[in-house]
PDB file of C-alpha atoms in Angstrom:
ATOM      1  CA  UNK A   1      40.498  11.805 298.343  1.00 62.00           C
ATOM      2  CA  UNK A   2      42.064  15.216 296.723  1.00 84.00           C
ATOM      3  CA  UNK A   3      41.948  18.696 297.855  1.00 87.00           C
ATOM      4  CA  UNK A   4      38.663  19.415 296.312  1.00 84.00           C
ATOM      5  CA  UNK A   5      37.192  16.284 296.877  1.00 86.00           C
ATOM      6  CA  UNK A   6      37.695  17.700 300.649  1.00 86.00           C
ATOM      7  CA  UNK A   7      36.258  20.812 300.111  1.00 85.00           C
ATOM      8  CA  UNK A   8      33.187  19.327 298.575  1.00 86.00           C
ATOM      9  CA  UNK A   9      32.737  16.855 301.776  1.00 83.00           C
ATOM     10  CA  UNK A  10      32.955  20.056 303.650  1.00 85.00           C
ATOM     11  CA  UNK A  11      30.546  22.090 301.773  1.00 86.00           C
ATOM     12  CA  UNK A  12      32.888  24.483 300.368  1.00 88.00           C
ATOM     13  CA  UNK A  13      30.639  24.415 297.253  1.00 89.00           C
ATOM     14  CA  UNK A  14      31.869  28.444 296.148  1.00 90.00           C
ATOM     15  CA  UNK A  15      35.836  27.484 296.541  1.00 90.00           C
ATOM     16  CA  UNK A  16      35.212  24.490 293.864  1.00 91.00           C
ATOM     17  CA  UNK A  17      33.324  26.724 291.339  1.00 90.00           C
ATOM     18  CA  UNK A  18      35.418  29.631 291.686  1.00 91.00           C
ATOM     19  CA  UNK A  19      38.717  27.551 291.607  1.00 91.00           C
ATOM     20  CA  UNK A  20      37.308  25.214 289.055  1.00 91.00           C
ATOM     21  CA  UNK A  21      34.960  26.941 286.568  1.00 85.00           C
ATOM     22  CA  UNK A  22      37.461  26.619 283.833  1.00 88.00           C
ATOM     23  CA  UNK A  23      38.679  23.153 284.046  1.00 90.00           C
ATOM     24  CA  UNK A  24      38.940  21.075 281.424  1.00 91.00           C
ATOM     25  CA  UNK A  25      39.491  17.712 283.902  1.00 91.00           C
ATOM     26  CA  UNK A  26      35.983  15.717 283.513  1.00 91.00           C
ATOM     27  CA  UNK A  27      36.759  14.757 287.434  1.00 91.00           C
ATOM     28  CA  UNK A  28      36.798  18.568 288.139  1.00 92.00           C
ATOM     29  CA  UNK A  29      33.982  19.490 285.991  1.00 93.00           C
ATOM     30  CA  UNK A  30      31.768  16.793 287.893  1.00 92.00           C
ATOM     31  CA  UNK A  31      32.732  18.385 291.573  1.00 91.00           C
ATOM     32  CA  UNK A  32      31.574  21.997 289.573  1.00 93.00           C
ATOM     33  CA  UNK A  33      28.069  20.922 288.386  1.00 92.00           C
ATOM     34  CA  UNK A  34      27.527  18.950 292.643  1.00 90.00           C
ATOM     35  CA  UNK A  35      28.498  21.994 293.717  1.00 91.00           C
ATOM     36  CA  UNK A  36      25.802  24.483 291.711  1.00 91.00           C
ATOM     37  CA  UNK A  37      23.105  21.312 292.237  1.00 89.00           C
ATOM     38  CA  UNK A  38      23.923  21.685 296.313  1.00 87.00           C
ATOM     39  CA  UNK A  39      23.998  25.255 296.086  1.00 88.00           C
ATOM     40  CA  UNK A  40      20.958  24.868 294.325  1.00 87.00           C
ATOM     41  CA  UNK A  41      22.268  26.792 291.431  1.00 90.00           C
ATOM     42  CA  UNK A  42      20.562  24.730 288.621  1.00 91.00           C
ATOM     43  CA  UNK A  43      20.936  26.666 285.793  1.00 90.00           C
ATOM     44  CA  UNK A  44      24.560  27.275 286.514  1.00 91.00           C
ATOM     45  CA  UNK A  45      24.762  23.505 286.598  1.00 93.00           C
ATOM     46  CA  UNK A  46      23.086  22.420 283.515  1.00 93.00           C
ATOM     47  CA  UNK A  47      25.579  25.736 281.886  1.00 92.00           C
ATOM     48  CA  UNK A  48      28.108  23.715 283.343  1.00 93.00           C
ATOM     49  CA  UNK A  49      27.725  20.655 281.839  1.00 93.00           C
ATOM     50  CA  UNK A  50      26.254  21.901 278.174  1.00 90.00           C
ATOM     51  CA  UNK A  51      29.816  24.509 278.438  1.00 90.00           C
ATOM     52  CA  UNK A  52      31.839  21.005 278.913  1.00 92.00           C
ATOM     53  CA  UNK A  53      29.563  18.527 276.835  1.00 89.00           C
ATOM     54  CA  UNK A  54      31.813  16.694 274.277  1.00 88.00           C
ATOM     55  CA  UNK A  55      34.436  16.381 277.735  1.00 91.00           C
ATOM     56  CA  UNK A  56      31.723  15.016 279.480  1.00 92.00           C
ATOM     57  CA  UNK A  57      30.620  12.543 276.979  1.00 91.00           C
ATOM     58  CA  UNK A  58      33.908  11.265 276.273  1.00 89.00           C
ATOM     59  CA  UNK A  59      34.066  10.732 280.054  1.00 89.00           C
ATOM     60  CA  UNK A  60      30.932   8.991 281.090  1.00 90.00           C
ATOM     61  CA  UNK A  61      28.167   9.258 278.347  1.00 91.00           C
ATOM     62  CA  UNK A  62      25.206   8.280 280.460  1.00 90.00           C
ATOM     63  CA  UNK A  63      25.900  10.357 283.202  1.00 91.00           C
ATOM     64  CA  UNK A  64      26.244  13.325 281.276  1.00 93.00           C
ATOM     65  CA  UNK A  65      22.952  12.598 278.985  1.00 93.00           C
ATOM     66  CA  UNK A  66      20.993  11.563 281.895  1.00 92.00           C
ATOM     67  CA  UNK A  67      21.995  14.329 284.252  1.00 93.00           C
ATOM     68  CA  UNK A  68      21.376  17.588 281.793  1.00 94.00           C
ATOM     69  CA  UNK A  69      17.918  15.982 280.957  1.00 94.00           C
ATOM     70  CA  UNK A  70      16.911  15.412 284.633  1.00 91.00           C
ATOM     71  CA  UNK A  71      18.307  19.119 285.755  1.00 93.00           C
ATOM     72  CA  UNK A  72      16.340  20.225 282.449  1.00 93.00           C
ATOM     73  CA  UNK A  73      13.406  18.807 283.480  1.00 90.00           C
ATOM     74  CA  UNK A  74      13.689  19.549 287.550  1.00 87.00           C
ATOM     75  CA  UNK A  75      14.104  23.533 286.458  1.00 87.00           C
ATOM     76  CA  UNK A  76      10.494  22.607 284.249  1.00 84.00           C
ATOM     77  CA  UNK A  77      12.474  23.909 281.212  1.00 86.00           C
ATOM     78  CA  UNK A  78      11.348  21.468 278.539  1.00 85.00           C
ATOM     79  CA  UNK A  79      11.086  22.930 275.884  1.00 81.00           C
ATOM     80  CA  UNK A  80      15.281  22.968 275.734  1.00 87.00           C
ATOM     81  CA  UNK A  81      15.125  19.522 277.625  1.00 89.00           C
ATOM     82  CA  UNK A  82      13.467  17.967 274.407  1.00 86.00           C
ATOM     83  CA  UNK A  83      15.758  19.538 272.107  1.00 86.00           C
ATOM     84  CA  UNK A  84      19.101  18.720 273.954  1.00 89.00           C
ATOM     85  CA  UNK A  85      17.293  14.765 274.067  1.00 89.00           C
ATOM     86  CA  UNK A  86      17.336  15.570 269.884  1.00 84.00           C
ATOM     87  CA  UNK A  87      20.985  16.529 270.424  1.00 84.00           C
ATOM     88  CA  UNK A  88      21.880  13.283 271.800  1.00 88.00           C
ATOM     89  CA  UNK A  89      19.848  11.188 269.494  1.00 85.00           C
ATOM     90  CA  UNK A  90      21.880  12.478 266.673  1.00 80.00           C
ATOM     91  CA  UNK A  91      25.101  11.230 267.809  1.00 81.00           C
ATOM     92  CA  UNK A  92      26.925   8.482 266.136  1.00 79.00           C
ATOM     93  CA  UNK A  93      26.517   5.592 268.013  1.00 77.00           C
ATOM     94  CA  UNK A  94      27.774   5.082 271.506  1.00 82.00           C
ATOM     95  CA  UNK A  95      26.377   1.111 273.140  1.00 82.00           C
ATOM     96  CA  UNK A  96      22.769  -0.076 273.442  1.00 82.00           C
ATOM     97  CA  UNK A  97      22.865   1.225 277.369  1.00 82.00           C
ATOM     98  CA  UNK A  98      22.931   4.801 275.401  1.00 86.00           C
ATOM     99  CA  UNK A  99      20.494   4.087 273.256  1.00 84.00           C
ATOM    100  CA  UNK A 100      18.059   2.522 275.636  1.00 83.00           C
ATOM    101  CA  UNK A 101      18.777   5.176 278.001  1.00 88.00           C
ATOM    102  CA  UNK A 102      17.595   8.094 275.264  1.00 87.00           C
ATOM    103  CA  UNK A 103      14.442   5.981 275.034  1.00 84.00           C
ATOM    104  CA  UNK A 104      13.896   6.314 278.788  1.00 87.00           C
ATOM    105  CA  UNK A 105      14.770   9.998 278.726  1.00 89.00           C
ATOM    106  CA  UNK A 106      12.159  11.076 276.198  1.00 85.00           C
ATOM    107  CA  UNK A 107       9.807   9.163 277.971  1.00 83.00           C
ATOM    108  CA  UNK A 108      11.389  10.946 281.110  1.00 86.00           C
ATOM    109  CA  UNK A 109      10.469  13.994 279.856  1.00 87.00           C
ATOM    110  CA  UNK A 110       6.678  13.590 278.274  1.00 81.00           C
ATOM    111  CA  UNK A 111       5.799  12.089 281.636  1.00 80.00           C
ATOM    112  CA  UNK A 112       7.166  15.225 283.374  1.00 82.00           C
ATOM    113  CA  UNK A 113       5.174  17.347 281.084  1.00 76.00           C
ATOM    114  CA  UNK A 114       2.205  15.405 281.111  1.00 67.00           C
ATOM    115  CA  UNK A 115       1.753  14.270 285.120  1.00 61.00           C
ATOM    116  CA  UNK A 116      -1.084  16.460 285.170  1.00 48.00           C
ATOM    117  CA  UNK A 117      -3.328  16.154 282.019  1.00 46.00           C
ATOM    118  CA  UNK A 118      -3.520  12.418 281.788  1.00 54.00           C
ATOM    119  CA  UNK A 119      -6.492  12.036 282.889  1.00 61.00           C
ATOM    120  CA  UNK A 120      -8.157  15.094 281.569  1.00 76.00           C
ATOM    121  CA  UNK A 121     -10.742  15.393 278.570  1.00 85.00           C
ATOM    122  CA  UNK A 122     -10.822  16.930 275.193  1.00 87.00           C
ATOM    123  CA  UNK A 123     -13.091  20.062 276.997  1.00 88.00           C
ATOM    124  CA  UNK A 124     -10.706  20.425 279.677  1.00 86.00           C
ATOM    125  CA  UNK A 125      -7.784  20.825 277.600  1.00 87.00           C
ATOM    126  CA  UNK A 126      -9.384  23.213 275.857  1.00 89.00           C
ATOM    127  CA  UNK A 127     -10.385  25.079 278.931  1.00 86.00           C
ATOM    128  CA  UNK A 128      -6.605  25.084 279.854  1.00 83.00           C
ATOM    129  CA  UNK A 129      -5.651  26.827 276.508  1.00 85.00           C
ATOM    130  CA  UNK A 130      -8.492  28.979 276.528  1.00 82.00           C
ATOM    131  CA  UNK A 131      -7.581  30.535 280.095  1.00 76.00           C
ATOM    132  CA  UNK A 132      -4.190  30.005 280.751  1.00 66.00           C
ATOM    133  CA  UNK A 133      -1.194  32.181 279.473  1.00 64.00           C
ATOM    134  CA  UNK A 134       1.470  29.336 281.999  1.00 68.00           C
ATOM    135  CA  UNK A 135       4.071  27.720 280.173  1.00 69.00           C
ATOM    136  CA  UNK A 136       4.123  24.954 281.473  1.00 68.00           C
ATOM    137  CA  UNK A 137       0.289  23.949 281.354  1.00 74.00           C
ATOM    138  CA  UNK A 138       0.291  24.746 277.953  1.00 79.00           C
ATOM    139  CA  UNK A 139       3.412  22.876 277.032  1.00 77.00           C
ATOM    140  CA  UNK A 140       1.284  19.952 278.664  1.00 76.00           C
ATOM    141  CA  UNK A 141      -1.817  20.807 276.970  1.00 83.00           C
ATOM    142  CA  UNK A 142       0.590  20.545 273.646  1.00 84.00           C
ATOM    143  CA  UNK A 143       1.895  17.116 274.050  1.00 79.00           C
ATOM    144  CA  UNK A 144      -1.867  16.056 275.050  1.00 80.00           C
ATOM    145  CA  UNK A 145      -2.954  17.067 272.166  1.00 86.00           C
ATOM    146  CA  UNK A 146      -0.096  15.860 269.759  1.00 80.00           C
ATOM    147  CA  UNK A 147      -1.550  12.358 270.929  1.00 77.00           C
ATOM    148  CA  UNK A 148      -5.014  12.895 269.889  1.00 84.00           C
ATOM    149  CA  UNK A 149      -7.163  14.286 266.864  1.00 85.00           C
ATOM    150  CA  UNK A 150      -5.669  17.803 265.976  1.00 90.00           C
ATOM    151  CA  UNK A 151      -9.355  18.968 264.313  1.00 89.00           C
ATOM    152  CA  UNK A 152     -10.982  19.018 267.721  1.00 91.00           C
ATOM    153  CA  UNK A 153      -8.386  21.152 268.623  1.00 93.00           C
ATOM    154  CA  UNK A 154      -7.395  22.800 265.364  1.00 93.00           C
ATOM    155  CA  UNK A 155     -10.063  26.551 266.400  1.00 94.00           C
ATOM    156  CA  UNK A 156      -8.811  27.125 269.588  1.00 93.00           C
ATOM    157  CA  UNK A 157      -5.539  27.282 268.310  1.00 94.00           C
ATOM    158  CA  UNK A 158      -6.310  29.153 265.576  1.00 94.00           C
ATOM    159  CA  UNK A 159      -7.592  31.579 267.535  1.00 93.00           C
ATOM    160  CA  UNK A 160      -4.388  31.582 270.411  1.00 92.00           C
ATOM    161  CA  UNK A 161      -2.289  31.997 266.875  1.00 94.00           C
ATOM    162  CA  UNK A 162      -3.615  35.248 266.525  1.00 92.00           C
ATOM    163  CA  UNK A 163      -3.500  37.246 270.126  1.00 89.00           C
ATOM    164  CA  UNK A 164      -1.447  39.726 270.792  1.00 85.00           C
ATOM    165  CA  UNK A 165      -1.418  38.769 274.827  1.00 82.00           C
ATOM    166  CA  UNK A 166      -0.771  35.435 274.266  1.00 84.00           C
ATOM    167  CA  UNK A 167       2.900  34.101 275.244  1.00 83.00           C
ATOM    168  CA  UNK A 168       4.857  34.047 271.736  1.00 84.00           C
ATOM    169  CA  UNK A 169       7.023  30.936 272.484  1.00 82.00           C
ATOM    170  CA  UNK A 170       3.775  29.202 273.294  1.00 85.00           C
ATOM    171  CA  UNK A 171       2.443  30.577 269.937  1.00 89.00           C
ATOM    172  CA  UNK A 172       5.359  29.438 267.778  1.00 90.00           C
ATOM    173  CA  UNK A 173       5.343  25.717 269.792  1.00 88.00           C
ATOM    174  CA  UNK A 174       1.186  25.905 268.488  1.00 91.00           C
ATOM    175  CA  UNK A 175       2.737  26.323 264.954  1.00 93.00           C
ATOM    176  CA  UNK A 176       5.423  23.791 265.330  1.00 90.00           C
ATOM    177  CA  UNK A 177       3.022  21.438 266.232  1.00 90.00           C
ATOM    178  CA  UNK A 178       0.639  22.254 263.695  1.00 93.00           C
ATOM    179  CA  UNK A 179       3.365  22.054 261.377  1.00 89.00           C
ATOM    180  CA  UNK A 180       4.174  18.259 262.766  1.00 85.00           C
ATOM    181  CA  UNK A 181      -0.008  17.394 262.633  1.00 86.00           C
ATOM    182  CA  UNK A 182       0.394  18.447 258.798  1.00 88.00           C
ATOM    183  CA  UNK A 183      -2.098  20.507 259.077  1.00 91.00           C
ATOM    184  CA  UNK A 184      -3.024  22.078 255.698  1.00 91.00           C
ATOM    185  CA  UNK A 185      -5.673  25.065 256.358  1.00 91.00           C
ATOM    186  CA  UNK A 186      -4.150  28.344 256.463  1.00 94.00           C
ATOM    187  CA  UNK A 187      -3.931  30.130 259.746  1.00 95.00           C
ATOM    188  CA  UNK A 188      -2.824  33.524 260.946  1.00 95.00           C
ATOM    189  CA  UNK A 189      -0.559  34.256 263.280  1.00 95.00           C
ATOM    190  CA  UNK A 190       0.452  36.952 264.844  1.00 92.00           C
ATOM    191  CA  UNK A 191       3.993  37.755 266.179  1.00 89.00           C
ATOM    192  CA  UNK A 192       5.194  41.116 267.109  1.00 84.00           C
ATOM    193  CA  UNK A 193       3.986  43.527 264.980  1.00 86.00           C
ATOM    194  CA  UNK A 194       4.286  41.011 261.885  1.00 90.00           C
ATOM    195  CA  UNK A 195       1.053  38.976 260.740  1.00 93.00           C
ATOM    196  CA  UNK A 196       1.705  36.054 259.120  1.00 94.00           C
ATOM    197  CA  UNK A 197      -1.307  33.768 256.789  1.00 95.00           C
ATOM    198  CA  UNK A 198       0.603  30.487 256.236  1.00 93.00           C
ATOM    199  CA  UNK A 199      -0.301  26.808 255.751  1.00 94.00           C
ATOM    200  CA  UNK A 200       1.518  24.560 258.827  1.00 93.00           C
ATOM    201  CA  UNK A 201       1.732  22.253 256.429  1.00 90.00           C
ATOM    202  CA  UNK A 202       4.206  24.060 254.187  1.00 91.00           C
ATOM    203  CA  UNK A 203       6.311  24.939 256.621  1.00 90.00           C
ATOM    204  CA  UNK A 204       9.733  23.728 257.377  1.00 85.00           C
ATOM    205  CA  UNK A 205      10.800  22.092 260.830  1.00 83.00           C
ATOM    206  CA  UNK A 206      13.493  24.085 263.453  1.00 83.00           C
ATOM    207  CA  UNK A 207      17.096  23.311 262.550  1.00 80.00           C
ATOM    208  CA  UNK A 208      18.463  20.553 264.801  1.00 77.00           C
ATOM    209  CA  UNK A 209      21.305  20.618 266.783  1.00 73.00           C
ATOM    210  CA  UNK A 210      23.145  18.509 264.163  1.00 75.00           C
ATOM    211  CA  UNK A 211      22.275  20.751 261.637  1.00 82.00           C
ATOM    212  CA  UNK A 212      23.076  24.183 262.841  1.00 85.00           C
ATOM    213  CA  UNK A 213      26.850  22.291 264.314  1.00 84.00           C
ATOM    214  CA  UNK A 214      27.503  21.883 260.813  1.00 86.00           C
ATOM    215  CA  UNK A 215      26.775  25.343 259.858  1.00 89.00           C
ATOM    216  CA  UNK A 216      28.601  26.751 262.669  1.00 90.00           C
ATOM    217  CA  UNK A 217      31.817  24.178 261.919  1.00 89.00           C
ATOM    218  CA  UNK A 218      31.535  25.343 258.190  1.00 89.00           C
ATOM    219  CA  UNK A 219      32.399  28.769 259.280  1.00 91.00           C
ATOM    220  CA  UNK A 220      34.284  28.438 263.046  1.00 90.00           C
ATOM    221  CA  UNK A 221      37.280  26.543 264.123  1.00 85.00           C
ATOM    222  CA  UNK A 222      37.738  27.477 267.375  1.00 80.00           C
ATOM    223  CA  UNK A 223      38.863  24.991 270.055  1.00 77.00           C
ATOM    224  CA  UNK A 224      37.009  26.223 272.531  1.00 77.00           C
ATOM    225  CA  UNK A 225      34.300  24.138 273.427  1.00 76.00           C
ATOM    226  CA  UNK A 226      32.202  26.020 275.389  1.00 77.00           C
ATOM    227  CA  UNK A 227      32.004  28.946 272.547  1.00 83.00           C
ATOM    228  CA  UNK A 228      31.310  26.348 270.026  1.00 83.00           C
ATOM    229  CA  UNK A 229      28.164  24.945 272.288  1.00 79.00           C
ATOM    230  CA  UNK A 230      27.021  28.529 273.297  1.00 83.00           C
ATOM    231  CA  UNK A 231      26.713  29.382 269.691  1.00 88.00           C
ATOM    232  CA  UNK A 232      24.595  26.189 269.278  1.00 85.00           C
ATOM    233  CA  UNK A 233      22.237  27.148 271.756  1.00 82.00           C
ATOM    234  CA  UNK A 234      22.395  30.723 270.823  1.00 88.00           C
ATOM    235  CA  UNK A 235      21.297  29.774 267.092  1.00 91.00           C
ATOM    236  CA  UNK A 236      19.009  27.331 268.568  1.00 86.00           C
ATOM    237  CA  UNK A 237      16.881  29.942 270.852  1.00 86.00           C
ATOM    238  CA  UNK A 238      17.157  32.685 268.402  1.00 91.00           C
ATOM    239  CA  UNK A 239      16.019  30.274 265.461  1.00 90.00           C
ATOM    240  CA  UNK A 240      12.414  29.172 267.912  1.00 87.00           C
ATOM    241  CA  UNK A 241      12.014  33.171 268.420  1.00 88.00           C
ATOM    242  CA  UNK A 242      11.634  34.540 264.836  1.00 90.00           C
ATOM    243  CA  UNK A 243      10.585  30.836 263.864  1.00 91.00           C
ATOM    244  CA  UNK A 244       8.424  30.590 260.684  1.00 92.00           C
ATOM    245  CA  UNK A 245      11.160  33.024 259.209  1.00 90.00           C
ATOM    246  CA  UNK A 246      14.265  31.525 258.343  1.00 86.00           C
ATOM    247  CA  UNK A 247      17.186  32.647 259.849  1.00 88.00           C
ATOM    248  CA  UNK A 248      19.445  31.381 256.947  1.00 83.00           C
ATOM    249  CA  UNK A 249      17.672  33.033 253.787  1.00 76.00           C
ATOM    250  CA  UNK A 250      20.609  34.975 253.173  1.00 73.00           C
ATOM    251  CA  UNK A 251      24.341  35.850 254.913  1.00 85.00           C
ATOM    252  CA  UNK A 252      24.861  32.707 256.117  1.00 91.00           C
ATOM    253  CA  UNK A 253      28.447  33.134 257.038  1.00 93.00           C
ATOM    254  CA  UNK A 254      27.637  36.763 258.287  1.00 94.00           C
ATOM    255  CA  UNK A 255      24.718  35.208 260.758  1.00 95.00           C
ATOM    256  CA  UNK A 256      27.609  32.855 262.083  1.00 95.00           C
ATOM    257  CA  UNK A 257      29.884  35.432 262.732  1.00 95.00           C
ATOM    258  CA  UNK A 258      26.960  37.693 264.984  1.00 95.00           C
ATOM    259  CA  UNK A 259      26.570  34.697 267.000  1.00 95.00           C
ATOM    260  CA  UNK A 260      30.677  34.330 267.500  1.00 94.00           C
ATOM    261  CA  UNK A 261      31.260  37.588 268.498  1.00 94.00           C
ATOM    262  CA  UNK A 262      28.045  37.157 271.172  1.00 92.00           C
ATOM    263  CA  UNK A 263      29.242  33.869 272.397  1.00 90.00           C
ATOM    264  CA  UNK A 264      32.918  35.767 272.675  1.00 90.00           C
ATOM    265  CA  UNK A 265      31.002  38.627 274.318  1.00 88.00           C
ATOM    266  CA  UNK A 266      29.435  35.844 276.786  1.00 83.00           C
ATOM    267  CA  UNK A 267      32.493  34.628 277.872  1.00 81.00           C
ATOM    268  CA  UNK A 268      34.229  38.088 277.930  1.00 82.00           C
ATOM    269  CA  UNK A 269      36.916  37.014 275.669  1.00 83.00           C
ATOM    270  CA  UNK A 270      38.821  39.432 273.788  1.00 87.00           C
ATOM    271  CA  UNK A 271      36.489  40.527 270.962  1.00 90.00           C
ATOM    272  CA  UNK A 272      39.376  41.493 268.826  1.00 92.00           C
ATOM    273  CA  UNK A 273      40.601  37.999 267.830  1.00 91.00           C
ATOM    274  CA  UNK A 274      36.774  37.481 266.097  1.00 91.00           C
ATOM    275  CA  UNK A 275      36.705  40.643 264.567  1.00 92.00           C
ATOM    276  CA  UNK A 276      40.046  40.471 262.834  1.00 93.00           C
ATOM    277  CA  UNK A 277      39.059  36.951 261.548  1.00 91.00           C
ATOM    278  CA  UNK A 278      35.640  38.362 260.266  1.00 92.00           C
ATOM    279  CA  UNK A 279      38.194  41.325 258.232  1.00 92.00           C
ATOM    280  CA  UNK A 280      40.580  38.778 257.001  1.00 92.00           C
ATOM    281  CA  UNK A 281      37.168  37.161 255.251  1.00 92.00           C
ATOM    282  CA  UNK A 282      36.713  40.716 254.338  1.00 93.00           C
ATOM    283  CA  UNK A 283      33.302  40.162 255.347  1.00 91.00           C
ATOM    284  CA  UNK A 284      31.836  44.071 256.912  1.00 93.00           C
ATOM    285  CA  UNK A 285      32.286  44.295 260.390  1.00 93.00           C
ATOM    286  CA  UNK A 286      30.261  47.027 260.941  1.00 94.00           C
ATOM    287  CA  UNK A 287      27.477  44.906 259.465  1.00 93.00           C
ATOM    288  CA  UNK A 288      28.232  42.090 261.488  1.00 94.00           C
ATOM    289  CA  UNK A 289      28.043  44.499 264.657  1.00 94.00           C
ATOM    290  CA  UNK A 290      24.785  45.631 264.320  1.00 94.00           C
ATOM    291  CA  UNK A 291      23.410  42.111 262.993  1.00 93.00           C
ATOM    292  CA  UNK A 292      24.813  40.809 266.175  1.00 93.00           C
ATOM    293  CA  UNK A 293      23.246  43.544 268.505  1.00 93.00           C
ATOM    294  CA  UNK A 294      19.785  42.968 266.444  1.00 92.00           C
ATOM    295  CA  UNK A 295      20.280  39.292 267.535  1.00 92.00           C
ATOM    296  CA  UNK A 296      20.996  40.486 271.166  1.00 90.00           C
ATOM    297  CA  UNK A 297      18.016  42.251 271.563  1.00 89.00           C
ATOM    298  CA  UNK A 298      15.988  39.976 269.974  1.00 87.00           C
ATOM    299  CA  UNK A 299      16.989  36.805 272.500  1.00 85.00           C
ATOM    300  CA  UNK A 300      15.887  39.583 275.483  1.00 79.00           C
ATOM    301  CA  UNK A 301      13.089  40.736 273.828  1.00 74.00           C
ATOM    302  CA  UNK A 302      13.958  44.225 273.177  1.00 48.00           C
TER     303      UNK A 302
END
């Protein structure tokens, strides 16, 4: 048994993730995310791991799949839960365990979401939606309905699409789903002070994980991990809030560069080594700045 090894039988949980928090040793990194789950610290944990991913996967891939769902779903965040499972399904392949594994993950997760609408009618669900402005009901209410007939649900939704009290991540998961259900009457839908009339049906999925990697690898060879995966999840929860608009009309490489300098900015790295890269593509830095503190505000709702 090592030093920290000790410290974690004797509940010295802070001394591992202060001492630790930058380690690149899968063995370390383990002891890190114990130590945020004991201290009950689960967003730090899941950071943890998603900060460390390809280190972790390399280490012990079922482990590190089946943990970051399962924290995921225990913090009732599953919205990101289903699109980290999407992560993992897009990796080449790693043994049938994996893949079986990723089938009992996504079940995993719809059961989560679902525990308390099983059982409930088309009325009731409607009730839910109707009079409740919770997250998670809704989200349950969502994959309730994504198993039945869309039409006897198509009005109510309709009609959620377009108030201006109504949670606007709930909203745009209403659209994706309509989206999915091919649904091809036109709807409104309100967002911010923009109203949009658009067919679901038209409309083009979220980028996957897989997808916006290769946009961010296209632009950003950095070998730090954990800036590469917090510009993944960056573009990822930026790309759901201004979702139907496309983040990647236009300036793709200037886009990638906002998110750099944020995920430099997370880590409080020195913001100088981006911004001389982003002049030696004489790309405008200025431009870049503000696009990145639009993006900022955006992701806290400014």
């Amino acid at each position: 048994m090592n030093y920290y090894e000790k410290c974690f039988k004797n509940g010295e949980y802070n001394k591992i993730v202060t001492d630790l928090e930058l380690t690149k040793n899968p063995e370390e990194i383990w002891l890190v995310v114990d130590s945020y789950v004991q201290m009950n610290q689960i967003d730090n944990a899941i950071r943890t791991i998603e900060n460390n991913r390809e280190i972790l996967l390399k280490d012990d891939p079922k482990k590190t799949m089946f943990l970051n769902i399962d924290l995921l779903v225990n913090n009732k965040d599953y919205v990101r839960a289903l699109i980290t499972l999407n992560h993992y399904e897009e990796l080449p392949y790693i043994s049938i365990e994996v893949e079986e594994l990723l089938g009992t993950l996504k079940e995993y997760i719809y059961n989560s979401m679902n525990k308390k609408t099983s059982t409930k009618n088309d009325e009731d669900i409607i009730k839910d939606l109707k009079t409740s402005n919770n997250l998670e009901l809704v989200m349950k209410s969502l994959i309730e309905i994504q198993q039945r007939d869309i039409s006897v649900f198509l009005e109510t939704l309709k009609d959620i699409l377009k108030k201006d009290d109504y949670d606007e991540t709930i909203k745009t998961l209403i659209l994706l789903l309509l989206s999915e259900k091919r649904v091809m009457e036109e709807v409104t839908f309100i967002k911010g002070d923009i109203t949009y009339n658009i067919v679901p049906y038209e409309l083009d999925p979220l980028l996957s994980a897989k997808e916006i990697e290769q946009k961010v690898f296209r632009y950003v060879s950095d070998k730090d991990v954990s800036v590469l995966n917090a510009m993944t999840s960056l573009i990822s929860d930026y790309a759901l809030k201004v979702y139907p608009d496309d983040i990647f009309v236009d300036g793709e490489e200037e886009l990638i560069m906002a998110f750099y300098l944020l995920a430099y900015k997370m880590y409080g790295k020195d913001l100088k080594l981006v911004e001389n890269l982003i002049k030696s593509k004489n790309l405008n830095l200025d431009t870049i700045k503000a696009l990145a503190q639009n993006i900022e505000n955006i992701l806290q709702d400014k």
